[in-house]
CSV table of C-alpha atoms in Angstrom, one decimal:
chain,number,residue,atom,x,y,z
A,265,UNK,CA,147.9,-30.6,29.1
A,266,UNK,CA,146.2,-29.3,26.0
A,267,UNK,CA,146.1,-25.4,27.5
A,268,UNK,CA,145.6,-22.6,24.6
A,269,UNK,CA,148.2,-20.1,24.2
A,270,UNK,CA,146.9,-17.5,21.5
A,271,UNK,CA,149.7,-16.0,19.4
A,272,UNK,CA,148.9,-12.6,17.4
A,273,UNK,CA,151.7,-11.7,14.9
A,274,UNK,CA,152.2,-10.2,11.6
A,275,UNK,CA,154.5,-12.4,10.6
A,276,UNK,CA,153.5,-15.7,8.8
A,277,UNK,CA,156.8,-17.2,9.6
A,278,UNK,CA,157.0,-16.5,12.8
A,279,UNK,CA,153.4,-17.6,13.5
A,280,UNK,CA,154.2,-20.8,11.7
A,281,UNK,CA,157.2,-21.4,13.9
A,282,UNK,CA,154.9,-20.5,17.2
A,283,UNK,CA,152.7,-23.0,15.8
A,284,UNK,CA,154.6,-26.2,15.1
A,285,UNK,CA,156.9,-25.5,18.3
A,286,UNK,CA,154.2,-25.5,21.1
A,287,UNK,CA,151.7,-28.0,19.4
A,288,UNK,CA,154.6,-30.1,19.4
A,289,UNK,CA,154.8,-29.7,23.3
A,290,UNK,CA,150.7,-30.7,23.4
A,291,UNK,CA,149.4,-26.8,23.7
A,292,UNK,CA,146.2,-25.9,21.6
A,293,UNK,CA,148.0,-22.8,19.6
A,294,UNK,CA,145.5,-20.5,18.3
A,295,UNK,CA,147.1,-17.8,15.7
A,296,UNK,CA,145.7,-14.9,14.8
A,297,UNK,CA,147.4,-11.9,12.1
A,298,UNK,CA,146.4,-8.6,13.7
A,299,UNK,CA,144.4,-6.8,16.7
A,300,UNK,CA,141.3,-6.7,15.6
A,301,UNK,CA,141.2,-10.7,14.9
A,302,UNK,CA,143.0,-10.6,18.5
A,303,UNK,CA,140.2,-9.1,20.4
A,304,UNK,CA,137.7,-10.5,18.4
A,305,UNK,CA,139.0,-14.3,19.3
A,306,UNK,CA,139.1,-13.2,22.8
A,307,UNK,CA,135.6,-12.5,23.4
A,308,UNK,CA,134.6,-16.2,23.1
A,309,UNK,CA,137.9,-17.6,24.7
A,310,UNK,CA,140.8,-17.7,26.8
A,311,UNK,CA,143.7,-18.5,26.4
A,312,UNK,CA,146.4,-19.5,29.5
A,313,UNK,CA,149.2,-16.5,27.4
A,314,UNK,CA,149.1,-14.2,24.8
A,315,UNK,CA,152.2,-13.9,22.8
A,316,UNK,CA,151.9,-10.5,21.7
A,317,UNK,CA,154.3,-9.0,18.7
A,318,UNK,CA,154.9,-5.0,19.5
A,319,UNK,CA,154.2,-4.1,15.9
A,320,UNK,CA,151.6,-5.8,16.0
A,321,UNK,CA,148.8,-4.8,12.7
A,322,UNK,CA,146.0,-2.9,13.1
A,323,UNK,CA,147.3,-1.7,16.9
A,324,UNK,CA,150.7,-1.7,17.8
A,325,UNK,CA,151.3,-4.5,21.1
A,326,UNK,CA,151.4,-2.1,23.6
A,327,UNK,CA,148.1,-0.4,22.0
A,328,UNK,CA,146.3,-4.1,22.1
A,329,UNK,CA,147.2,-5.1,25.7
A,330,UNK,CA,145.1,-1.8,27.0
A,331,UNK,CA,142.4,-3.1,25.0
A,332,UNK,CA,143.0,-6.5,26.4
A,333,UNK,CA,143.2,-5.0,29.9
A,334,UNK,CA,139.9,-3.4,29.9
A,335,UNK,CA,138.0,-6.7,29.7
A,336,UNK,CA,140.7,-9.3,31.2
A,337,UNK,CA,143.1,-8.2,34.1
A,338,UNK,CA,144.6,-11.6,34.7
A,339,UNK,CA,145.6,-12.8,31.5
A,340,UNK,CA,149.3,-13.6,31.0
A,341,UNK,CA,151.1,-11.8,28.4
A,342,UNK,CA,154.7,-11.5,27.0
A,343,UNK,CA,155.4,-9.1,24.3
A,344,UNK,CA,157.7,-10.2,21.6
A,345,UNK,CA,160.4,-7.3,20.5
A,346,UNK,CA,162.4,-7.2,17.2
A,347,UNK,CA,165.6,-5.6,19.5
A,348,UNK,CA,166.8,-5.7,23.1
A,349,UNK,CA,163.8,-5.0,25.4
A,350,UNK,CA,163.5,-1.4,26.6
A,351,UNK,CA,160.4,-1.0,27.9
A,352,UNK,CA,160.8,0.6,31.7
A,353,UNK,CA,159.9,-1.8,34.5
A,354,UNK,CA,156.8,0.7,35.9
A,355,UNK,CA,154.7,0.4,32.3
A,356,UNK,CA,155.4,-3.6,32.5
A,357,UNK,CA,153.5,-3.1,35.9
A,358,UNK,CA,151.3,-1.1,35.0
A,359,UNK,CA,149.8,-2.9,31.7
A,360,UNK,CA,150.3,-6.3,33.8
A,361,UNK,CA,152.4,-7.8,31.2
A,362,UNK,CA,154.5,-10.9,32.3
A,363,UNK,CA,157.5,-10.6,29.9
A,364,UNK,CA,158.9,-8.7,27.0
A,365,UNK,CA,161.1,-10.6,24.8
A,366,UNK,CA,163.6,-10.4,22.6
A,367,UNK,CA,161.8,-12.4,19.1
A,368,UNK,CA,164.6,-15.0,18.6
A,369,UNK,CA,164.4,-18.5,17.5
A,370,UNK,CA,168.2,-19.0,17.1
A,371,UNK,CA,168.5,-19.8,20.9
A,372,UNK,CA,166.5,-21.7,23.6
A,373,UNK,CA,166.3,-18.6,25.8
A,374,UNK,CA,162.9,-17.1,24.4
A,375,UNK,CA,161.3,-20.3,24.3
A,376,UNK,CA,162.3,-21.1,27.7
A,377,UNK,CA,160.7,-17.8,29.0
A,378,UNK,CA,157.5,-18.8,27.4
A,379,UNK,CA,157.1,-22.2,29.0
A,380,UNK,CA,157.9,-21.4,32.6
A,381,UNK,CA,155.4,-18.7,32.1
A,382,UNK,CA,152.8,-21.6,30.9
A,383,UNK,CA,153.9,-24.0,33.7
A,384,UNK,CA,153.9,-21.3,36.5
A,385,UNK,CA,150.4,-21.8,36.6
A,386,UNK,CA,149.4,-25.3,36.0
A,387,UNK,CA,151.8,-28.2,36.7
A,388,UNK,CA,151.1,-31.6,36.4
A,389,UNK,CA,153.0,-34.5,36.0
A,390,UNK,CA,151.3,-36.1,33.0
A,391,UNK,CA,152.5,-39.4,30.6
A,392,UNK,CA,153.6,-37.4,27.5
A,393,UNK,CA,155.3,-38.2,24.0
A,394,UNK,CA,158.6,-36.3,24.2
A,395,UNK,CA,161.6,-37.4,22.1
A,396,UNK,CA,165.3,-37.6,23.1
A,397,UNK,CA,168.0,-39.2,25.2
A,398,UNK,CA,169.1,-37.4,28.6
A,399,UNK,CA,172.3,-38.5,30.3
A,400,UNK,CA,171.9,-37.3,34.6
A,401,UNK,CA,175.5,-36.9,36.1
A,402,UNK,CA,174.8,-36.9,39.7
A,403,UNK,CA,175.9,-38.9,42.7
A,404,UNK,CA,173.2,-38.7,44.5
A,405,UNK,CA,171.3,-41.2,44.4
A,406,UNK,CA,167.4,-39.4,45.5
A,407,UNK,CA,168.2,-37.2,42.8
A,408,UNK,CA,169.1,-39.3,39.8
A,409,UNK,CA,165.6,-41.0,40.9
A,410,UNK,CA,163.6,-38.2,41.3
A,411,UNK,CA,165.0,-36.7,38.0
A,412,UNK,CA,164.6,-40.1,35.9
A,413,UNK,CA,161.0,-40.7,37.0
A,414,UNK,CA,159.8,-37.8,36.1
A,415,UNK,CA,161.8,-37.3,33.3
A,416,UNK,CA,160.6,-41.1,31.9
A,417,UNK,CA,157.0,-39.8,32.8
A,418,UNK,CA,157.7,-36.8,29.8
A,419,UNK,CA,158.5,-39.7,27.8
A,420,UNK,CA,162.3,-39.3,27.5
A,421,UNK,CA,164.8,-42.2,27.5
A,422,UNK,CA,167.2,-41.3,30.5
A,423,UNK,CA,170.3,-43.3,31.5
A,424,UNK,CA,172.4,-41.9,34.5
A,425,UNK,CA,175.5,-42.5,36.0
A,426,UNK,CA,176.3,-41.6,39.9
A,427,UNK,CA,180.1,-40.0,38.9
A,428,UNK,CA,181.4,-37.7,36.4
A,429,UNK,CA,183.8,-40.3,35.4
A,430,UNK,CA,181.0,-42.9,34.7
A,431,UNK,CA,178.8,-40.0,32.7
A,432,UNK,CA,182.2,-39.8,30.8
A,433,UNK,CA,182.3,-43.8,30.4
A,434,UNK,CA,178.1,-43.4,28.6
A,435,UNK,CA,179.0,-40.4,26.5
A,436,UNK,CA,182.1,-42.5,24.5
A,437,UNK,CA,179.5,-45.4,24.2
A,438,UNK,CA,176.8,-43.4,22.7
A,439,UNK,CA,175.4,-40.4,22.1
A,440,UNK,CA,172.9,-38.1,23.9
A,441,UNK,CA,170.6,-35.2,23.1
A,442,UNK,CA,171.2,-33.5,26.5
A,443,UNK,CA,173.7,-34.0,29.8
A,444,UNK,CA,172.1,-33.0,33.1
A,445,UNK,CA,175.2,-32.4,35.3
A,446,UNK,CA,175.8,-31.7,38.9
A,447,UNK,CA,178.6,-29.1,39.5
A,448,UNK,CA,180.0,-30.8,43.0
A,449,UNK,CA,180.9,-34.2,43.2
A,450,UNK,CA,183.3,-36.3,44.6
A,451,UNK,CA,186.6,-37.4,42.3
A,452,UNK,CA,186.0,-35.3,38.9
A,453,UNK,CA,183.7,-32.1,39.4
A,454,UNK,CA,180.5,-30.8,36.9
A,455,UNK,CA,183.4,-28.3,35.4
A,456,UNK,CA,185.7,-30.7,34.2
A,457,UNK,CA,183.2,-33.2,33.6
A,458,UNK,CA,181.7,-30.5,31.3
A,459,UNK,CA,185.1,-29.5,29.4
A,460,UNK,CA,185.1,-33.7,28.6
A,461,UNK,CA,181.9,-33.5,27.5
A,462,UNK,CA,182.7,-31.1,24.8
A,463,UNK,CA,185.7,-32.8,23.5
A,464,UNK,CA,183.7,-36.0,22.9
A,465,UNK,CA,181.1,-34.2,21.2
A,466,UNK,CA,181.0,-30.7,21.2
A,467,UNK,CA,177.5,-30.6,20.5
A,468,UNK,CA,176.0,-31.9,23.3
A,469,UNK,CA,174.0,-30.2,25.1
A,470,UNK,CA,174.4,-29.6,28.5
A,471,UNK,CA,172.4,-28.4,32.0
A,472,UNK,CA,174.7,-27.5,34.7
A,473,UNK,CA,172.8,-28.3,38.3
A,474,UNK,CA,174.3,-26.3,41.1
A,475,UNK,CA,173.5,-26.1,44.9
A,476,UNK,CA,174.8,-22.3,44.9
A,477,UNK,CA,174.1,-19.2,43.3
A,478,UNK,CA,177.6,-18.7,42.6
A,479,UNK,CA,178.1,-16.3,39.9
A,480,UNK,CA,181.9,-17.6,39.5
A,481,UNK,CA,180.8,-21.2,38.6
A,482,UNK,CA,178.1,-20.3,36.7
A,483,UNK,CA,180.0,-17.9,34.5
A,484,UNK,CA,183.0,-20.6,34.2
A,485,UNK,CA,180.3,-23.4,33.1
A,486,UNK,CA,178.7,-20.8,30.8
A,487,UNK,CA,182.4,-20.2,29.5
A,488,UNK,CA,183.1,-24.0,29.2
A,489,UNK,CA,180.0,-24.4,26.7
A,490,UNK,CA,177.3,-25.6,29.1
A,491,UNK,CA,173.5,-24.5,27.4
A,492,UNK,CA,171.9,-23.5,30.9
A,493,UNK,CA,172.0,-23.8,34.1
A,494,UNK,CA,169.8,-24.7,37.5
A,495,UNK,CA,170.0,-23.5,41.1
A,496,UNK,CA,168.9,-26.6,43.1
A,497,UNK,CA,166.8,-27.0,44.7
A,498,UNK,CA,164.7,-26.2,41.4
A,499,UNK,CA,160.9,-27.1,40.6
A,500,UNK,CA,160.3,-29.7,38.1
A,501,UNK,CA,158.2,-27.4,36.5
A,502,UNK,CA,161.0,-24.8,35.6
A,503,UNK,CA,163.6,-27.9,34.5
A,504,UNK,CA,161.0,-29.2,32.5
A,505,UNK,CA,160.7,-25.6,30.6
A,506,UNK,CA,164.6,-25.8,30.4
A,507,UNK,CA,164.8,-28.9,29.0
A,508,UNK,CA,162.1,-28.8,26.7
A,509,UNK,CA,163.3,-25.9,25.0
A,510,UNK,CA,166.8,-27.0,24.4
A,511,UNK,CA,165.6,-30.0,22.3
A,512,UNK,CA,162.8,-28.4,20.8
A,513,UNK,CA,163.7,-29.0,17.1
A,514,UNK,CA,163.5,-25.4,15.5
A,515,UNK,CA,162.4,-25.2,12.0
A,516,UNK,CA,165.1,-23.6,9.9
A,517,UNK,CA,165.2,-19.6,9.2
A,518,UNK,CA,164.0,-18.8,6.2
């Protein structure tokens, strides 16, 4: 993989964390404290994103990506917020950015952002080194292989089971870092196959996959403790950005 995402932040800590985080996921992280080192670094490269704090030094974010704009239109960038985003939808357009996100490493859901954003343009299915132990809870059979194949080819371990009740059966004989789970199946459905889950181990981690966009389901999984979700049919590239955030192992707040 080994494409350069440049991250530009005041913040030592969070640079740090940018840092061991995507290098750990094989991207060349470049890091850089202020604007003016910023534009500087991008005269003699390019980098696939930017991750761009708004308070950026020197400039404030918004500031830098019109200096960034005048030399690079295509660029991806995602601005990085210390709040709720509340930047209007017309500037976003306007200044080309890709995202504007809320700073937080407490929670999967920035990192995830970030990654679809690197795979959306570049996906290939390449032998990597990831760690952990995924549990798919699907019955059909194409989709467990499809799932563990590429799944094995990220480097993962991955055991699956073709009913919820068999998923159950692997989760009391050992533990996982992350259930993938399919909502409808026949005997015990995803839902109560998920509320199991948690009384095993209510740690676990767990991807609902559903056929529908059905806000119902997804707000009872949601409710029931499952981590994220998927709207099948999905592309690998945006399960792979789910999953690898969820397991990424975040350095501790200091």
């Amino acid at each position: 993989m080994f494409e350069r995402v440049l991250v530009a932040d005041g913040d030592v800590d969070a640079r740090d964390r940018f840092h061991e985080i995507l290098t750990g996921l094989a991207y060349k992280v470049i890091c850089v404290p202020n604007s003016s080192e910023l534009l500087t670094r991008l005269r003699i490269d390019r980098p696939a994103l930017i991750i761009l704090d708004e308070n950026l030094p020197t400039q404030g974010g918004l500031e830098a990506v019109h200096e960034i704009r005048k030399f690079d239109v295509d660029i991806k960038i995602v601005i990085l917020t210390a709040n709720d985003p509340d930047i209007s939808i017309s500037r976003l357009n306007s200044l080309g950015i890709s995202e504007v996100l809320k700073k937080d490493f407490s929670t999967h859901i920035m990192m995830k952002k970030i990654l679809e954003l690197l795979k959306e343009k570049k996906f290939d299915i390449v032998n990597e080194k990831r760690q952990g132990i995924i549990l798919i809870i699907d019955d059909e059979d194409e989709i467990r292989k499809i799932l563990s194949a590429f799944l094995q080819k990220k480097g993962y371990i991955i055991v699956t089971a073709s009913s919820g009740e068999a998923g159950l059966d692997e989760l009391k004989a050992r533990s996982f870092d992350l259930v993938l789970c399919d909502v409808r199946m026949p005997g015990m459905d995803g839902l109560v196959v998920l509320r199991n889950i948690k009384r095993i181990n209510e740690s676990t981690k767990v991807v609902m996959l559903t056929a529908l966009q059905d806000k119902d389901i997804i707000g009872a999984a949601i409710k029931e403790g499952a981590s994220d979700y998927l709207v099948k049919p999905f592309n690998l590239g945006k399960l792979d950005a789910v999953i690898a955030s969820l397991l990424i192992p975040f350095p501790p707040a200091k």
